[in-house]
Short mmCIF file of C-alpha atoms in Angstrom, two decimals:
data_model
loop_
_atom_site.label_atom_id
_atom_site.label_comp_id
_atom_site.label_asym_id
_atom_site.label_seq_id
_atom_site.Cartn_x
_atom_site.Cartn_y
_atom_site.Cartn_z
CA UNK A 33 5.68 11.33 -40.24
CA UNK A 34 2.16 11.85 -39.67
CA UNK A 35 0.81 10.62 -36.53
CA UNK A 36 -0.82 6.95 -38.00
CA UNK A 37 -4.82 7.50 -36.43
CA UNK A 38 -7.78 4.28 -36.50
CA UNK A 39 -8.18 5.17 -40.10
CA UNK A 40 -4.62 4.12 -41.32
CA UNK A 41 -5.24 0.70 -39.42
CA UNK A 42 -8.55 0.27 -41.27
CA UNK A 43 -7.73 0.55 -44.43
CA UNK A 44 -4.90 -1.49 -43.71
CA UNK A 45 -6.80 -4.03 -42.53
CA UNK A 46 -9.94 -3.57 -44.99
CA UNK A 47 -12.31 -3.56 -42.56
CA UNK A 48 -14.49 -0.67 -41.34
CA UNK A 49 -13.52 2.11 -38.31
CA UNK A 50 -15.81 0.27 -36.50
CA UNK A 51 -14.87 -3.05 -35.89
CA UNK A 52 -11.27 -1.28 -35.25
CA UNK A 53 -12.77 0.93 -32.51
CA UNK A 54 -14.12 -2.62 -30.84
CA UNK A 55 -10.97 -4.16 -31.30
CA UNK A 56 -8.94 -1.27 -29.49
CA UNK A 57 -11.77 -1.45 -26.52
CA UNK A 58 -11.39 -4.69 -25.51
CA UNK A 59 -15.35 -5.37 -26.76
CA UNK A 60 -17.00 -9.05 -27.46
CA UNK A 61 -18.52 -10.04 -30.32
CA UNK A 62 -15.48 -9.97 -32.99
CA UNK A 63 -14.62 -13.04 -34.85
CA UNK A 64 -10.54 -14.03 -33.64
CA UNK A 65 -9.24 -14.20 -37.02
CA UNK A 66 -10.46 -10.18 -37.29
CA UNK A 67 -9.48 -9.29 -33.99
CA UNK A 68 -6.05 -10.89 -35.18
CA UNK A 69 -5.75 -8.87 -38.52
CA UNK A 70 -6.87 -5.25 -36.60
CA UNK A 71 -3.99 -5.92 -34.12
CA UNK A 72 -1.37 -6.95 -36.86
CA UNK A 73 -2.29 -3.95 -38.85
CA UNK A 74 -2.15 -1.69 -35.74
CA UNK A 75 1.38 -3.71 -34.64
CA UNK A 76 2.88 -3.20 -38.51
CA UNK A 77 1.95 0.77 -38.72
CA UNK A 78 2.59 2.07 -34.63
CA UNK A 79 -0.68 2.70 -33.38
CA UNK A 80 -1.74 2.95 -29.97
CA UNK A 81 -4.96 4.50 -29.38
CA UNK A 82 -5.73 7.68 -27.79
CA UNK A 83 -6.78 7.43 -24.29
CA UNK A 84 -8.37 10.96 -24.29
CA UNK A 85 -10.36 10.17 -27.28
CA UNK A 86 -11.48 7.06 -26.06
CA UNK A 87 -12.92 8.32 -23.12
CA UNK A 88 -14.43 11.46 -25.27
CA UNK A 89 -15.98 8.66 -27.74
CA UNK A 90 -17.52 6.50 -24.94
CA UNK A 91 -19.10 6.06 -21.08
CA UNK A 92 -15.50 4.31 -20.05
CA UNK A 93 -12.02 6.12 -18.96
CA UNK A 94 -10.54 3.10 -19.73
CA UNK A 95 -8.80 3.95 -15.87
CA UNK A 96 -8.81 0.99 -13.16
CA UNK A 97 -7.86 3.18 -9.66
CA UNK A 98 -6.08 1.44 -6.72
CA UNK A 99 -6.44 3.09 -3.40
CA UNK A 100 -3.56 3.03 -1.35
CA UNK A 101 -3.18 4.02 2.80
CA UNK A 102 -1.32 7.36 3.21
CA UNK A 103 -0.84 7.22 6.06
CA UNK A 104 1.85 4.75 6.49
CA UNK A 105 5.09 6.70 6.71
CA UNK A 106 7.06 7.50 3.44
CA UNK A 107 9.98 5.42 5.31
CA UNK A 108 7.89 2.08 5.97
CA UNK A 109 6.86 2.39 2.47
CA UNK A 110 10.27 2.83 1.69
CA UNK A 111 11.21 -0.62 3.69
CA UNK A 112 11.67 -3.81 2.11
CA UNK A 113 7.47 -4.86 3.35
CA UNK A 114 6.38 -1.70 2.71
CA UNK A 115 7.37 -1.24 -1.32
CA UNK A 116 6.80 -4.91 -2.48
CA UNK A 117 3.74 -4.91 -0.89
CA UNK A 118 2.66 -2.42 -3.38
CA UNK A 119 4.65 -3.67 -6.57
CA UNK A 120 3.40 -7.14 -6.09
CA UNK A 121 -0.59 -5.62 -6.41
CA UNK A 122 0.27 -3.16 -9.36
CA UNK A 123 2.65 -6.02 -11.02
CA UNK A 124 -1.16 -7.78 -11.02
CA UNK A 125 -2.62 -5.11 -12.01
CA UNK A 126 -0.38 -3.40 -14.29
CA UNK A 127 -0.57 -6.66 -16.67
CA UNK A 128 -3.54 -6.64 -16.89
CA UNK A 129 -5.10 -2.93 -17.55
CA UNK A 130 -1.95 -2.88 -19.77
CA UNK A 131 -3.26 -6.55 -21.89
CA UNK A 132 -6.94 -4.65 -22.33
CA UNK A 133 -5.88 -1.20 -22.83
CA UNK A 134 -6.23 0.64 -20.00
CA UNK A 135 -4.33 2.58 -17.57
CA UNK A 136 -4.02 2.13 -13.94
CA UNK A 137 -3.68 4.74 -11.56
CA UNK A 138 -2.06 4.23 -8.01
CA UNK A 139 -3.97 6.79 -5.11
CA UNK A 140 -2.54 7.60 -1.71
CA UNK A 141 -5.96 7.73 1.02
CA UNK A 142 -5.90 9.31 4.62
CA UNK A 143 -7.93 7.22 6.23
CA UNK A 144 -6.95 9.00 9.98
CA UNK A 145 -7.59 12.05 8.04
CA UNK A 146 -10.20 14.74 8.62
CA UNK A 147 -10.88 15.48 5.03
CA UNK A 148 -11.24 11.43 3.99
CA UNK A 149 -14.74 12.61 2.38
CA UNK A 150 -13.86 15.45 0.36
CA UNK A 151 -10.44 13.98 -0.95
CA UNK A 152 -12.04 10.96 -2.22
CA UNK A 153 -15.01 12.62 -3.55
CA UNK A 154 -12.20 14.95 -5.63
CA UNK A 155 -10.68 11.46 -6.95
CA UNK A 156 -13.48 10.12 -7.99
CA UNK A 157 -15.02 13.20 -9.64
CA UNK A 158 -11.69 14.12 -11.51
CA UNK A 159 -10.43 10.36 -12.84
CA UNK A 160 -14.40 8.88 -12.86
CA UNK A 161 -12.57 5.57 -13.09
CA UNK A 162 -14.18 2.54 -14.39
CA UNK A 163 -13.29 0.34 -10.75
CA UNK A 164 -11.21 0.70 -8.11
CA UNK A 165 -9.01 -1.53 -6.33
CA UNK A 166 -9.19 -1.09 -2.62
CA UNK A 167 -6.06 -2.36 -0.52
CA UNK A 168 -6.30 -2.11 3.51
CA UNK A 169 -8.29 -0.62 5.33
CA UNK A 170 -9.29 1.42 2.49
CA UNK A 171 -11.68 -1.86 1.50
CA UNK A 172 -13.02 -1.97 5.52
CA UNK A 173 -13.70 1.97 4.98
CA UNK A 174 -17.50 2.47 5.41
CA UNK A 175 -16.44 6.28 4.30
CA UNK A 176 -14.84 5.02 0.83
CA UNK A 177 -17.25 2.56 0.32
CA UNK A 178 -20.12 4.82 1.12
CA UNK A 179 -18.70 7.30 -1.62
CA UNK A 180 -17.92 4.68 -4.14
CA UNK A 181 -21.32 2.62 -4.14
CA UNK A 182 -22.92 6.53 -4.48
CA UNK A 183 -20.91 7.20 -7.66
CA UNK A 184 -21.63 4.13 -9.11
CA UNK A 185 -18.05 2.86 -9.51
CA UNK A 186 -17.27 -0.53 -9.31
CA UNK A 187 -14.80 -1.84 -6.36
CA UNK A 188 -13.17 -5.15 -5.73
CA UNK A 189 -12.19 -5.07 -2.05
CA UNK A 190 -8.69 -6.89 -1.27
CA UNK A 191 -8.19 -8.89 2.19
CA UNK A 192 -11.01 -7.14 3.65
CA UNK A 193 -11.40 -7.61 7.69
CA UNK A 194 -15.18 -7.57 7.30
CA UNK A 195 -16.14 -10.63 4.75
CA UNK A 196 -19.84 -9.42 4.31
CA UNK A 197 -21.04 -6.52 3.34
CA UNK A 198 -20.28 -4.28 0.13
CA UNK A 199 -18.72 -5.68 -3.41
CA UNK A 200 -16.61 -8.16 -4.41
CA UNK A 201 -13.68 -9.21 -2.39
CA UNK A 202 -10.34 -11.02 -3.13
CA UNK A 203 -8.33 -12.83 -0.44
CA UNK A 204 -6.60 -15.26 1.34
CA UNK A 205 -7.08 -17.21 4.81
CA UNK A 206 -4.98 -15.47 7.05
CA UNK A 207 -5.66 -17.65 10.11
CA UNK A 208 -5.56 -20.68 8.20
CA UNK A 209 -1.87 -19.49 6.94
CA UNK A 210 -0.93 -18.52 10.49
CA UNK A 211 -2.68 -21.93 11.32
CA UNK A 212 -0.28 -24.16 9.20
CA UNK A 213 2.87 -22.15 10.43
CA UNK A 214 2.18 -22.50 13.82
CA UNK A 215 1.59 -26.06 12.94
CA UNK A 216 4.66 -26.20 11.30
CA UNK A 217 7.05 -24.97 14.03
CA UNK A 218 4.91 -27.57 16.72
CA UNK A 219 5.88 -30.70 14.32
CA UNK A 220 9.27 -29.56 14.87
CA UNK A 221 9.25 -30.22 18.50
CA UNK A 222 8.72 -26.47 19.62
CA UNK A 223 6.19 -26.18 22.31
CA UNK A 224 7.82 -22.24 23.98
CA UNK A 225 6.43 -20.53 20.22
CA UNK A 226 6.82 -16.59 20.45
CA UNK A 227 4.54 -14.49 18.60
CA UNK A 228 4.99 -10.94 17.00
CA UNK A 229 1.32 -9.02 15.54
CA UNK A 230 1.74 -6.65 12.79
CA UNK A 231 0.33 -3.37 12.65
CA UNK A 232 -3.27 -3.68 14.49
CA UNK A 233 -5.07 -0.87 11.88
CA UNK A 234 -5.06 -3.78 9.95
CA UNK A 235 -7.43 -7.11 9.81
CA UNK A 236 -4.67 -9.59 8.53
CA UNK A 237 -2.41 -8.48 11.45
CA UNK A 238 -5.58 -9.93 14.25
CA UNK A 239 -5.77 -13.30 11.93
CA UNK A 240 -2.25 -14.11 12.58
CA UNK A 241 -2.81 -13.57 15.56
CA UNK A 242 -6.23 -15.93 15.44
CA UNK A 243 -4.35 -18.91 13.60
CA UNK A 244 -1.47 -18.95 16.20
CA UNK A 245 -3.43 -18.97 19.09
CA UNK A 246 -5.53 -21.63 17.31
CA UNK A 247 -3.02 -23.58 16.51
CA UNK A 248 -1.24 -23.33 19.92
CA UNK A 249 -4.85 -25.03 21.40
CA UNK A 250 -5.81 -27.41 19.37
CA UNK A 251 -2.40 -29.15 20.24
CA UNK A 252 -3.21 -28.47 23.98
CA UNK A 253 -0.18 -26.13 24.22
CA UNK A 254 0.15 -23.27 27.22
CA UNK A 255 -0.02 -20.10 25.94
CA UNK A 256 2.28 -17.44 27.93
CA UNK A 257 1.07 -14.01 26.97
CA UNK A 258 4.50 -12.81 27.61
CA UNK A 259 5.34 -14.63 24.62
CA UNK A 260 3.05 -12.17 22.40
CA UNK A 261 4.36 -9.09 21.85
CA UNK A 262 3.65 -6.07 19.27
CA UNK A 263 4.77 -4.76 16.43
CA UNK A 264 3.78 -2.96 13.16
CA UNK A 265 5.67 -4.94 10.45
CA UNK A 266 9.16 -2.99 11.00
CA UNK A 267 12.06 -4.27 11.51
CA UNK A 268 12.75 -1.96 14.43
CA UNK A 269 9.36 -3.03 16.02
CA UNK A 270 10.12 -6.75 15.98
CA UNK A 271 13.87 -5.62 16.82
CA UNK A 272 12.38 -4.54 20.08
CA UNK A 273 10.08 -7.09 20.36
CA UNK A 274 12.44 -10.23 19.99
CA UNK A 275 14.28 -8.72 22.00
CA UNK A 276 12.33 -8.95 25.01
CA UNK A 277 11.25 -12.04 24.02
CA UNK A 278 14.61 -13.37 24.07
CA UNK A 279 15.43 -12.21 27.98
CA UNK A 280 12.72 -13.83 29.11
CA UNK A 281 13.90 -16.17 31.61
CA UNK A 282 12.34 -19.10 30.11
CA UNK A 283 12.68 -18.06 26.17
CA UNK A 284 10.75 -19.47 23.06
CA UNK A 285 12.83 -21.58 21.40
CA UNK A 286 10.81 -20.53 18.20
CA UNK A 287 9.58 -16.70 17.08
CA UNK A 288 6.61 -16.70 14.32
CA UNK A 289 6.78 -12.70 12.90
CA UNK A 290 3.81 -11.80 11.46
CA UNK A 291 5.85 -10.19 8.33
CA UNK A 292 9.12 -11.00 7.24
CA UNK A 293 10.81 -7.36 8.01
CA UNK A 294 9.79 -8.30 10.88
CA UNK A 295 11.83 -11.90 10.99
CA UNK A 296 14.54 -10.03 10.15
CA UNK A 297 14.53 -7.93 13.14
CA UNK A 298 13.94 -11.35 15.36
CA UNK A 299 17.49 -12.77 13.41
CA UNK A 300 18.77 -9.75 14.43
CA UNK A 301 17.88 -9.51 17.90
CA UNK A 302 19.06 -12.84 18.43
CA UNK A 303 22.52 -12.58 16.77
CA UNK A 304 22.96 -9.94 19.37
CA UNK A 305 21.70 -12.55 21.93
CA UNK A 306 24.61 -14.62 20.15
CA UNK A 307 22.40 -17.12 19.32
CA UNK A 308 22.35 -19.33 16.18
CA UNK A 309 19.34 -19.55 13.76
CA UNK A 310 18.03 -22.12 13.43
CA UNK A 311 20.53 -24.26 16.28
CA UNK A 312 18.91 -21.83 18.74
CA UNK A 313 16.24 -20.38 17.52
CA UNK A 314 13.91 -20.96 14.64
CA UNK A 315 12.59 -17.89 13.44
CA UNK A 316 9.12 -17.96 10.49
CA UNK A 317 8.10 -14.75 8.45
CA UNK A 318 4.58 -13.66 6.61
CA UNK A 319 4.96 -12.49 3.20
CA UNK A 320 7.33 -14.33 1.43
CA UNK A 321 9.10 -11.01 0.01
CA UNK A 322 12.49 -11.01 -1.99
CA UNK A 323 14.15 -10.34 0.83
CA UNK A 324 13.28 -13.76 2.56
CA UNK A 325 15.11 -15.29 -0.12
CA UNK A 326 18.06 -12.57 -0.13
CA UNK A 327 18.67 -13.22 4.84
CA UNK A 328 21.33 -15.52 6.16
CA UNK A 329 19.65 -18.00 6.89
CA UNK A 330 16.35 -17.84 4.27
CA UNK A 331 13.42 -17.09 6.04
CA UNK A 332 10.23 -19.52 6.33
CA UNK A 333 7.66 -18.17 5.42
CA UNK A 334 4.17 -17.60 4.04
CA UNK A 335 3.87 -17.04 0.50
CA UNK A 336 0.90 -14.62 -0.08
CA UNK A 337 -1.18 -14.09 -3.71
CA UNK A 338 -0.67 -10.72 -4.26
CA UNK A 339 0.15 -10.66 -7.78
CA UNK A 340 -2.32 -13.22 -8.19
CA UNK A 341 -5.03 -11.28 -5.91
CA UNK A 342 -4.23 -8.02 -7.87
CA UNK A 343 -4.74 -9.82 -11.62
CA UNK A 344 -8.01 -11.47 -10.27
CA UNK A 345 -9.59 -7.98 -9.31
CA UNK A 346 -8.49 -6.02 -12.03
CA UNK A 347 -9.80 -9.04 -14.58
CA UNK A 348 -13.08 -7.99 -12.62
CA UNK A 349 -13.65 -5.30 -13.22
CA UNK A 350 -12.45 -5.11 -16.46
CA UNK A 351 -14.88 -7.77 -17.61
CA UNK A 352 -17.95 -6.02 -15.64
CA UNK A 353 -17.83 -8.56 -12.91
CA UNK A 354 -18.16 -6.44 -9.77
CA UNK A 355 -21.34 -4.51 -11.26
CA UNK A 356 -22.89 -7.26 -8.77
CA UNK A 357 -26.11 -4.87 -8.02
CA UNK A 358 -26.99 -5.74 -11.87
CA UNK A 359 -27.69 -9.33 -11.28
CA UNK A 360 -28.91 -9.04 -7.42
CA UNK A 361 -27.05 -11.66 -6.30
CA UNK A 362 -24.58 -12.17 -3.29
CA UNK A 363 -21.08 -10.35 -3.98
CA UNK A 364 -18.34 -12.53 -5.34
CA UNK A 365 -16.08 -14.18 -2.96
CA UNK A 366 -12.29 -15.59 -4.36
CA UNK A 367 -10.44 -17.23 -2.36
CA UNK A 368 -6.50 -17.38 -3.20
CA UNK A 369 -4.35 -20.28 -1.49
CA UNK A 370 -1.01 -19.60 -0.04
CA UNK A 371 1.63 -21.37 0.51
CA UNK A 372 4.17 -22.33 3.29
CA UNK A 373 7.82 -22.37 2.00
CA UNK A 374 10.35 -24.26 4.41
CA UNK A 375 13.64 -22.63 3.89
CA UNK A 376 16.10 -22.81 6.84
CA UNK A 377 15.54 -20.63 9.70
CA UNK A 378 13.20 -22.97 11.15
CA UNK A 379 14.24 -26.29 12.41
CA UNK A 380 14.07 -29.01 15.71
CA UNK A 381 15.25 -27.11 19.10
CA UNK A 382 17.82 -28.67 20.59
CA UNK A 383 17.34 -31.41 23.02
#
């Protein structure tokens, strides 16, 4: 059977080829009844538009790219946080691109490498994407932003450290989220609360530390610097940090880790110290990754709305909202709400 063409769809729907093209390209100014008729004809014939042909026919590539940090080790991306982080961003973006007839490409960018300018320039030249979603730290990388601006490629920054500056951003308030979690632990009666930081290359790590400190200070609680330990979003780093916290003469009664995977490391350290959770030690995480519901006890955590963030960023790119320069107005700023989820890993301290 010969391949179904746009001519076949037009004939079955009894419309012009131009109308079929406008429907397939998701262009405006097509009556709903006409759009439905064309889509029904395309579905009945099993027609799928050819991406290359569409690209050649106009100025668009029908490609949305996501820039992901390549400097993370492969082992990290195989970890729960790394894989879940990328999967949730891809999920939101893929649903939107597919609905609009676009393709999604995930590209690794080595921000710490000496050839970042050449690599990003080559990517833009080869792909000619209609838009780019910038995840941390791409969203704050001056070289990446400069190249995108020079190429005239629209972009949306997900969770940037620097709110001011180029392009629209979609983000959540990490400071407020960490503050709310710390307030939750204080409300349960905890006064000695340990904190494990995230990877310092990411702005969210500093923001979550700021939220923890702000909550403790607002309640008039002293912060022992020994209660703040470095981590890098991995199980191993948190296991080491939590073991050090639990070895203190006056150990914390609660530990707040900057990611769920690090909260697992804290749970493991507590078990090795023969401490029960939440009886002897409360543990809280951040992300609401699948592991937070599979651990025992299930983790109290902050739900980070990554799917919603990537969905909105993709819509903005496809709908042309990201081309803020045309309007001459301030870049669009979208704040997506977080959710504190109270599960079994936190409770009031003994006594």
